[in-house]
Amino acid sequence: MRLFVALALPEEIRWQLRLLCGGLPTGNGSVNRWVPPENFHITLRFLGEVDGRDAHYVDAALAGIRAPRFSLRLKGVDAFTSGQRVKAVYAGVEKQPALQHLHDKVESAVVRAGLPPEGQKFTPHVTLTRPKDPPIAKLQQYLVEHSLFKTAPFEVTHFTLFSSEMGSEHSVYTAQRSYALSAPQQSGAGATESSVA
Ligand code: 3AM
């Protein structure tokens, strides 16, 4: 099963992100390379193909994470590039030390569960599109047009282990289990949904 750990986003935030999905040629002809709103998320850790036994270890390690809730806000748009190639256009995430803290705990848990370390700097983002050879001038125009993009702050109350499967047009993400973050007056967090198959 192909798995990743991520923050799901509230519906009103996904609705705002949807408004960013246009005004940039992203593919050839009718190919729609904009991420569908139901797929918007902030990846904390991509796990890749994981067998059932390792999925259980990862699940147990994630369920043991104790971390507080926090507030988050999306801000700005930018692109990941590799040389001249545009790999992804994304909405940014306002700096929030609690998010880095949660990421670090997830990373430690995953490694404790026996998976290899990630080794890459965490750049929180919400992928909007992985465009195919967009004209650079158009991309620059798109980034300038949306540079003031900003959402209201929203509360992050849990993180989620998702499975990912290829759909006919887009990936299909399914929440396997969610892990609650603790409210200020509580100590501790726990899993809130059914366990990993
Ligand atoms: O949409 P974002 O960038 O948050 O890019 C993929 C997506 O993250 C990433 O995992 C998330 C859910 O699919 N992903 C997919 N394949 C990957 C790989 N081989 C990968 N990240 C790292 N290495």
PDB file of C-alpha atoms and ligand atoms in Angstrom:
ATOM      1  CA  MET A   1       0.000   0.000   0.000  1.00  0.00           C
ATOM      2  CA  ARG A   2       1.331   3.452  -0.960  1.00  0.00           C
ATOM      3  CA  LEU A   3       1.131   5.676   2.109  1.00  0.00           C
ATOM      4  CA  PHE A   4       1.806   9.243   3.212  1.00  0.00           C
ATOM      5  CA  VAL A   5       1.220  11.275   6.353  1.00  0.00           C
ATOM      6  CA  ALA A   6      -0.459  14.641   5.874  1.00  0.00           C
ATOM      7  CA  LEU A   7      -2.669  17.371   7.229  1.00  0.00           C
ATOM      8  CA  ALA A   8      -6.116  17.364   5.685  1.00  0.00           C
ATOM      9  CA  LEU A   9      -7.527  20.854   5.086  1.00  0.00           C
ATOM     10  CA  PRO A  10     -10.900  22.308   6.122  1.00  0.00           C
ATOM     11  CA  GLU A  11     -13.464  22.625   3.367  1.00  0.00           C
ATOM     12  CA  GLU A  12     -13.452  26.443   3.365  1.00  0.00           C
ATOM     13  CA  ILE A  13      -9.677  26.453   2.887  1.00  0.00           C
ATOM     14  CA  ARG A  14      -9.929  23.934   0.032  1.00  0.00           C
ATOM     15  CA  TRP A  15     -12.602  26.164  -1.507  1.00  0.00           C
ATOM     16  CA  GLN A  16     -10.220  29.139  -1.390  1.00  0.00           C
ATOM     17  CA  LEU A  17      -7.442  27.045  -2.918  1.00  0.00           C
ATOM     18  CA  ARG A  18      -9.759  26.068  -5.742  1.00  0.00           C
ATOM     19  CA  LEU A  19      -9.858  29.711  -6.800  1.00  0.00           C
ATOM     20  CA  LEU A  20      -6.120  29.491  -7.537  1.00  0.00           C
ATOM     21  CA  CYS A  21      -6.623  26.621  -9.976  1.00  0.00           C
ATOM     22  CA  GLY A  22      -6.800  28.370 -13.316  1.00  0.00           C
ATOM     23  CA  GLY A  23      -5.092  30.979 -15.438  1.00  0.00           C
ATOM     24  CA  LEU A  24      -2.003  28.904 -16.157  1.00  0.00           C
ATOM     25  CA  PRO A  25      -1.613  26.437 -19.031  1.00  0.00           C
ATOM     26  CA  THR A  26      -0.812  23.191 -17.236  1.00  0.00           C
ATOM     27  CA  GLY A  27      -1.014  20.470 -19.834  1.00  0.00           C
ATOM     28  CA  ASN A  28      -1.684  19.449 -23.385  1.00  0.00           C
ATOM     29  CA  GLY A  29      -5.196  19.870 -24.708  1.00  0.00           C
ATOM     30  CA  SER A  30      -7.856  18.567 -22.349  1.00  0.00           C
ATOM     31  CA  VAL A  31      -5.496  17.081 -19.740  1.00  0.00           C
ATOM     32  CA  ASN A  32      -6.406  18.645 -16.393  1.00  0.00           C
ATOM     33  CA  ARG A  33      -3.343  18.834 -14.204  1.00  0.00           C
ATOM     34  CA  TRP A  34      -4.863  20.917 -11.420  1.00  0.00           C
ATOM     35  CA  VAL A  35      -5.172  18.943  -8.204  1.00  0.00           C
ATOM     36  CA  PRO A  36      -8.880  18.338  -7.449  1.00  0.00           C
ATOM     37  CA  PRO A  37     -10.032  20.132  -4.255  1.00  0.00           C
ATOM     38  CA  GLU A  38     -10.674  16.880  -2.372  1.00  0.00           C
ATOM     39  CA  ASN A  39      -6.974  16.040  -2.773  1.00  0.00           C
ATOM     40  CA  PHE A  40      -5.519  19.253  -1.302  1.00  0.00           C
ATOM     41  CA  HIS A  41      -3.327  18.493   1.724  1.00  0.00           C
ATOM     42  CA  ILE A  42      -0.034  19.371   3.420  1.00  0.00           C
ATOM     43  CA  THR A  43       2.298  16.379   3.255  1.00  0.00           C
ATOM     44  CA  LEU A  44       4.259  15.746   6.448  1.00  0.00           C
ATOM     45  CA  ARG A  45       5.973  12.586   5.210  1.00  0.00           C
ATOM     46  CA  PHE A  46       5.773  10.501   2.045  1.00  0.00           C
ATOM     47  CA  LEU A  47       6.239   6.831   2.995  1.00  0.00           C
ATOM     48  CA  GLY A  48       5.990   5.138  -0.398  1.00  0.00           C
ATOM     49  CA  GLU A  49       5.056   1.496  -0.840  1.00  0.00           C
ATOM     50  CA  VAL A  50       4.727  -0.098   2.618  1.00  0.00           C
ATOM     51  CA  ASP A  51       3.707  -3.691   3.357  1.00  0.00           C
ATOM     52  CA  GLY A  52       1.017  -4.557   5.910  1.00  0.00           C
ATOM     53  CA  ARG A  53       3.436  -5.347   8.719  1.00  0.00           C
ATOM     54  CA  ASP A  54       5.390  -2.102   8.350  1.00  0.00           C
ATOM     55  CA  ALA A  55       2.112  -0.178   8.025  1.00  0.00           C
ATOM     56  CA  HIS A  56       1.150  -1.516  11.455  1.00  0.00           C
ATOM     57  CA  TYR A  57       4.493  -0.454  12.941  1.00  0.00           C
ATOM     58  CA  VAL A  58       4.121   3.010  11.412  1.00  0.00           C
ATOM     59  CA  ASP A  59       0.542   3.267  12.650  1.00  0.00           C
ATOM     60  CA  ALA A  60       1.568   2.318  16.200  1.00  0.00           C
ATOM     61  CA  ALA A  61       4.443   4.820  16.171  1.00  0.00           C
ATOM     62  CA  LEU A  62       2.216   7.626  14.845  1.00  0.00           C
ATOM     63  CA  ALA A  63      -0.441   6.828  17.453  1.00  0.00           C
ATOM     64  CA  GLY A  64       2.209   7.353  20.147  1.00  0.00           C
ATOM     65  CA  ILE A  65       2.909  10.944  19.099  1.00  0.00           C
ATOM     66  CA  ARG A  66       2.017  13.565  21.690  1.00  0.00           C
ATOM     67  CA  ALA A  67       1.804  17.052  20.246  1.00  0.00           C
ATOM     68  CA  PRO A  68      -0.427  20.086  20.722  1.00  0.00           C
ATOM     69  CA  ARG A  69      -2.992  21.547  18.352  1.00  0.00           C
ATOM     70  CA  PHE A  70      -1.980  24.696  16.543  1.00  0.00           C
ATOM     71  CA  SER A  71      -3.227  27.343  14.200  1.00  0.00           C
ATOM     72  CA  LEU A  72      -2.071  27.553  10.598  1.00  0.00           C
ATOM     73  CA  ARG A  73      -2.548  29.892   7.672  1.00  0.00           C
ATOM     74  CA  LEU A  74      -1.755  29.434   3.967  1.00  0.00           C
ATOM     75  CA  LYS A  75       0.072  32.310   2.348  1.00  0.00           C
ATOM     76  CA  GLY A  76       1.471  33.075  -1.107  1.00  0.00           C
ATOM     77  CA  VAL A  77       2.115  30.882  -4.136  1.00  0.00           C
ATOM     78  CA  ASP A  78       5.413  29.608  -5.468  1.00  0.00           C
ATOM     79  CA  ALA A  79       6.896  26.836  -7.601  1.00  0.00           C
ATOM     80  CA  PHE A  80       9.333  23.971  -7.094  1.00  0.00           C
ATOM     81  CA  THR A  81      11.760  23.898  -9.995  1.00  0.00           C
ATOM     82  CA  SER A  82      14.571  21.669 -11.106  1.00  0.00           C
ATOM     83  CA  GLY A  83      16.826  23.493 -13.552  1.00  0.00           C
ATOM     84  CA  GLN A  84      14.454  24.880 -16.174  1.00  0.00           C
ATOM     85  CA  ARG A  85      11.737  22.381 -15.290  1.00  0.00           C
ATOM     86  CA  VAL A  86       8.736  23.340 -13.144  1.00  0.00           C
ATOM     87  CA  LYS A  87       7.930  20.382 -10.895  1.00  0.00           C
ATOM     88  CA  ALA A  88       4.977  21.811  -8.984  1.00  0.00           C
ATOM     89  CA  VAL A  89       3.124  25.045  -8.308  1.00  0.00           C
ATOM     90  CA  TYR A  90       1.994  25.338  -4.710  1.00  0.00           C
ATOM     91  CA  ALA A  91       0.342  27.482  -2.071  1.00  0.00           C
ATOM     92  CA  GLY A  92       2.722  28.316   0.759  1.00  0.00           C
ATOM     93  CA  VAL A  93       2.240  27.877   4.488  1.00  0.00           C
ATOM     94  CA  GLU A  94       2.950  30.694   6.948  1.00  0.00           C
ATOM     95  CA  LYS A  95       5.823  29.856   9.282  1.00  0.00           C
ATOM     96  CA  GLN A  96       4.553  28.011  12.351  1.00  0.00           C
ATOM     97  CA  PRO A  97       7.109  26.368  14.681  1.00  0.00           C
ATOM     98  CA  ALA A  98       4.449  23.915  15.927  1.00  0.00           C
ATOM     99  CA  LEU A  99       4.142  22.506  12.391  1.00  0.00           C
ATOM    100  CA  GLN A 100       7.900  21.905  12.154  1.00  0.00           C
ATOM    101  CA  HIS A 101       7.716  20.320  15.619  1.00  0.00           C
ATOM    102  CA  LEU A 102       4.931  17.965  14.478  1.00  0.00           C
ATOM    103  CA  HIS A 103       6.846  17.140  11.307  1.00  0.00           C
ATOM    104  CA  ASP A 104       9.935  16.259  13.362  1.00  0.00           C
ATOM    105  CA  LYS A 105       7.874  13.987  15.617  1.00  0.00           C
ATOM    106  CA  VAL A 106       6.345  12.237  12.603  1.00  0.00           C
ATOM    107  CA  GLU A 107       9.808  11.798  11.067  1.00  0.00           C
ATOM    108  CA  SER A 108      11.168  10.277  14.301  1.00  0.00           C
ATOM    109  CA  ALA A 109       8.156   7.970  14.592  1.00  0.00           C
ATOM    110  CA  VAL A 110       8.523   6.743  11.016  1.00  0.00           C
ATOM    111  CA  VAL A 111      12.223   6.025  11.491  1.00  0.00           C
ATOM    112  CA  ARG A 112      11.488   4.302  14.823  1.00  0.00           C
ATOM    113  CA  ALA A 113       9.033   2.115  12.921  1.00  0.00           C
ATOM    114  CA  GLY A 114      11.918   0.957  10.725  1.00  0.00           C
ATOM    115  CA  LEU A 115      11.606   3.075   7.564  1.00  0.00           C
ATOM    116  CA  PRO A 116      14.626   4.945   6.170  1.00  0.00           C
ATOM    117  CA  PRO A 117      14.993   8.635   7.130  1.00  0.00           C
ATOM    118  CA  GLU A 118      13.753  11.298   4.726  1.00  0.00           C
ATOM    119  CA  GLY A 119      16.883  13.468   4.733  1.00  0.00           C
ATOM    120  CA  GLN A 120      15.249  16.398   2.941  1.00  0.00           C
ATOM    121  CA  LYS A 121      14.388  19.780   4.372  1.00  0.00           C
ATOM    122  CA  PHE A 122      10.680  20.110   5.164  1.00  0.00           C
ATOM    123  CA  THR A 123       9.009  22.750   2.994  1.00  0.00           C
ATOM    124  CA  PRO A 124       5.332  22.731   3.916  1.00  0.00           C
ATOM    125  CA  HIS A 125       3.101  23.414   0.919  1.00  0.00           C
ATOM    126  CA  VAL A 126      -0.144  22.531  -0.807  1.00  0.00           C
ATOM    127  CA  THR A 127       0.449  21.336  -4.366  1.00  0.00           C
ATOM    128  CA  LEU A 128      -1.926  23.011  -6.823  1.00  0.00           C
ATOM    129  CA  THR A 129      -0.644  21.593 -10.080  1.00  0.00           C
ATOM    130  CA  ARG A 130       2.259  19.704 -11.584  1.00  0.00           C
ATOM    131  CA  PRO A 131       2.169  21.500 -14.911  1.00  0.00           C
ATOM    132  CA  LYS A 132       3.672  20.147 -18.082  1.00  0.00           C
ATOM    133  CA  ASP A 133       6.141  22.624 -19.559  1.00  0.00           C
ATOM    134  CA  PRO A 134       4.303  25.852 -18.704  1.00  0.00           C
ATOM    135  CA  PRO A 135       5.584  28.958 -20.516  1.00  0.00           C
ATOM    136  CA  ILE A 136       7.875  30.593 -17.930  1.00  0.00           C
ATOM    137  CA  ALA A 137       6.462  34.076 -18.592  1.00  0.00           C
ATOM    138  CA  LYS A 138       2.938  32.762 -17.897  1.00  0.00           C
ATOM    139  CA  LEU A 139       4.100  31.103 -14.708  1.00  0.00           C
ATOM    140  CA  GLN A 140       5.748  34.304 -13.504  1.00  0.00           C
ATOM    141  CA  GLN A 141       2.571  36.219 -14.292  1.00  0.00           C
ATOM    142  CA  TYR A 142       0.495  33.650 -12.394  1.00  0.00           C
ATOM    143  CA  LEU A 143       2.783  33.866  -9.338  1.00  0.00           C
ATOM    144  CA  VAL A 144       2.646  37.670  -9.328  1.00  0.00           C
ATOM    145  CA  GLU A 145      -1.140  37.697  -9.756  1.00  0.00           C
ATOM    146  CA  HIS A 146      -1.594  35.450  -6.717  1.00  0.00           C
ATOM    147  CA  SER A 147       1.236  36.750  -4.561  1.00  0.00           C
ATOM    148  CA  LEU A 148      -1.201  38.249  -2.037  1.00  0.00           C
ATOM    149  CA  PHE A 149      -3.061  34.963  -1.550  1.00  0.00           C
ATOM    150  CA  LYS A 150      -3.717  34.360   2.122  1.00  0.00           C
ATOM    151  CA  THR A 151      -6.290  32.322   4.019  1.00  0.00           C
ATOM    152  CA  ALA A 152      -7.766  32.932   7.437  1.00  0.00           C
ATOM    153  CA  PRO A 153      -6.011  30.963  10.194  1.00  0.00           C
ATOM    154  CA  PHE A 154      -7.465  27.507  10.790  1.00  0.00           C
ATOM    155  CA  GLU A 155      -7.022  25.058  13.639  1.00  0.00           C
ATOM    156  CA  VAL A 156      -5.039  21.849  13.058  1.00  0.00           C
ATOM    157  CA  THR A 157      -6.566  19.261  15.382  1.00  0.00           C
ATOM    158  CA  HIS A 158      -5.239  16.017  13.898  1.00  0.00           C
ATOM    159  CA  PHE A 159      -2.961  14.515  11.287  1.00  0.00           C
ATOM    160  CA  THR A 160      -3.793  11.649   8.969  1.00  0.00           C
ATOM    161  CA  LEU A 161      -2.253   8.546   7.405  1.00  0.00           C
ATOM    162  CA  PHE A 162      -3.469   8.415   3.791  1.00  0.00           C
ATOM    163  CA  SER A 163      -3.209   5.695   1.190  1.00  0.00           C
ATOM    164  CA  SER A 164      -2.767   6.735  -2.406  1.00  0.00           C
ATOM    165  CA  GLU A 165      -3.954   4.880  -5.491  1.00  0.00           C
ATOM    166  CA  MET A 166      -3.891   5.802  -9.153  1.00  0.00           C
ATOM    167  CA  GLY A 167      -7.280   6.940 -10.404  1.00  0.00           C
ATOM    168  CA  SER A 168      -8.193   7.373 -14.064  1.00  0.00           C
ATOM    169  CA  GLU A 169      -7.405  11.105 -14.020  1.00  0.00           C
ATOM    170  CA  HIS A 170      -6.071  11.895 -10.542  1.00  0.00           C
ATOM    171  CA  SER A 171      -4.693  10.033  -7.545  1.00  0.00           C
ATOM    172  CA  VAL A 172      -7.308   8.807  -5.092  1.00  0.00           C
ATOM    173  CA  TYR A 173      -6.364   9.497  -1.464  1.00  0.00           C
ATOM    174  CA  THR A 174      -8.088   7.571   1.320  1.00  0.00           C
ATOM    175  CA  ALA A 175      -7.734   8.443   5.016  1.00  0.00           C
ATOM    176  CA  GLN A 176      -6.656   5.233   6.758  1.00  0.00           C
ATOM    177  CA  ARG A 177      -6.395   6.670  10.236  1.00  0.00           C
ATOM    178  CA  SER A 178      -6.374  10.063  11.946  1.00  0.00           C
ATOM    179  CA  TYR A 179      -4.332  10.936  15.033  1.00  0.00           C
ATOM    180  CA  ALA A 180      -5.634  13.637  17.356  1.00  0.00           C
ATOM    181  CA  LEU A 181      -3.471  16.492  18.570  1.00  0.00           C
ATOM    182  CA  SER A 182      -4.047  17.519  22.137  1.00  0.00           C
ATOM    183  CA  ALA A 183      -6.207  20.506  23.098  1.00  0.00           C
ATOM    184  CA  PRO A 184      -4.430  23.018  25.379  1.00  0.00           C
ATOM    185  CA  GLN A 185      -6.075  21.711  28.571  1.00  0.00           C
ATOM    186  CA  GLN A 186      -5.487  18.048  27.683  1.00  0.00           C
ATOM    187  CA  SER A 187      -2.308  16.052  27.857  1.00  0.00           C
ATOM    188  CA  GLY A 188      -1.884  13.388  25.245  1.00  0.00           C
ATOM    189  CA  ALA A 189      -3.350  12.499  21.895  1.00  0.00           C
ATOM    190  CA  GLY A 190      -4.743   9.350  20.428  1.00  0.00           C
ATOM    191  CA  ALA A 191      -5.949   7.701  17.274  1.00  0.00           C
ATOM    192  CA  THR A 192      -9.524   8.544  16.315  1.00  0.00           C
ATOM    193  CA  GLU A 193     -10.392   6.257  13.442  1.00  0.00           C
ATOM    194  CA  SER A 194     -10.257   2.643  12.356  1.00  0.00           C
ATOM    195  CA  SER A 195      -6.895   0.949  12.203  1.00  0.00           C
ATOM    196  CA  VAL A 196      -4.836   0.311   9.091  1.00  0.00           C
ATOM    197  CA  ALA A 197      -5.968  -2.757   7.174  1.00  0.00           C
TER     198      ALA A 197
HETATM  199  O1  3AM B   1       1.448  16.941  -3.205  1.00  0.00           O
HETATM  200  P1  3AM B   1       2.642  16.909  -2.283  1.00  0.00           P
HETATM  201  O2  3AM B   1       3.860  17.523  -2.876  1.00  0.00           O
HETATM  202  O3  3AM B   1       2.347  17.414  -0.923  1.00  0.00           O
HETATM  203  O4  3AM B   1       4.394  14.768  -4.210  1.00  0.00           O
HETATM  204  C1  3AM B   1       3.608  13.756  -3.612  1.00  0.00           C
HETATM  205  C2  3AM B   1       2.526  14.284  -2.713  1.00  0.00           C
HETATM  206  O5  3AM B   1       3.008  15.397  -2.021  1.00  0.00           O
HETATM  207  C3  3AM B   1       4.463  13.002  -2.639  1.00  0.00           C
HETATM  208  O6  3AM B   1       3.570  12.421  -1.721  1.00  0.00           O
HETATM  209  C4  3AM B   1       2.390  13.188  -1.656  1.00  0.00           C
HETATM  210  C5  3AM B   1       1.191  12.305  -1.850  1.00  0.00           C
HETATM  211  O7  3AM B   1       1.316  11.614  -3.055  1.00  0.00           O
HETATM  212  N1  3AM B   1       5.243  11.979  -3.331  1.00  0.00           N
HETATM  213  C6  3AM B   1       4.809  11.112  -4.255  1.00  0.00           C
HETATM  214  N2  3AM B   1       5.826  10.331  -4.671  1.00  0.00           N
HETATM  215  C7  3AM B   1       6.928  10.722  -3.982  1.00  0.00           C
HETATM  216  C8  3AM B   1       8.271  10.291  -3.951  1.00  0.00           C
HETATM  217  N3  3AM B   1       8.715   9.294  -4.722  1.00  0.00           N
HETATM  218  C9  3AM B   1       6.557  11.780  -3.122  1.00  0.00           C
HETATM  219  N4  3AM B   1       7.425  12.382  -2.301  1.00  0.00           N
HETATM  220  C10 3AM B   1       8.696  11.928  -2.316  1.00  0.00           C
HETATM  221  N5  3AM B   1       9.120  10.919  -3.108  1.00  0.00           N
END
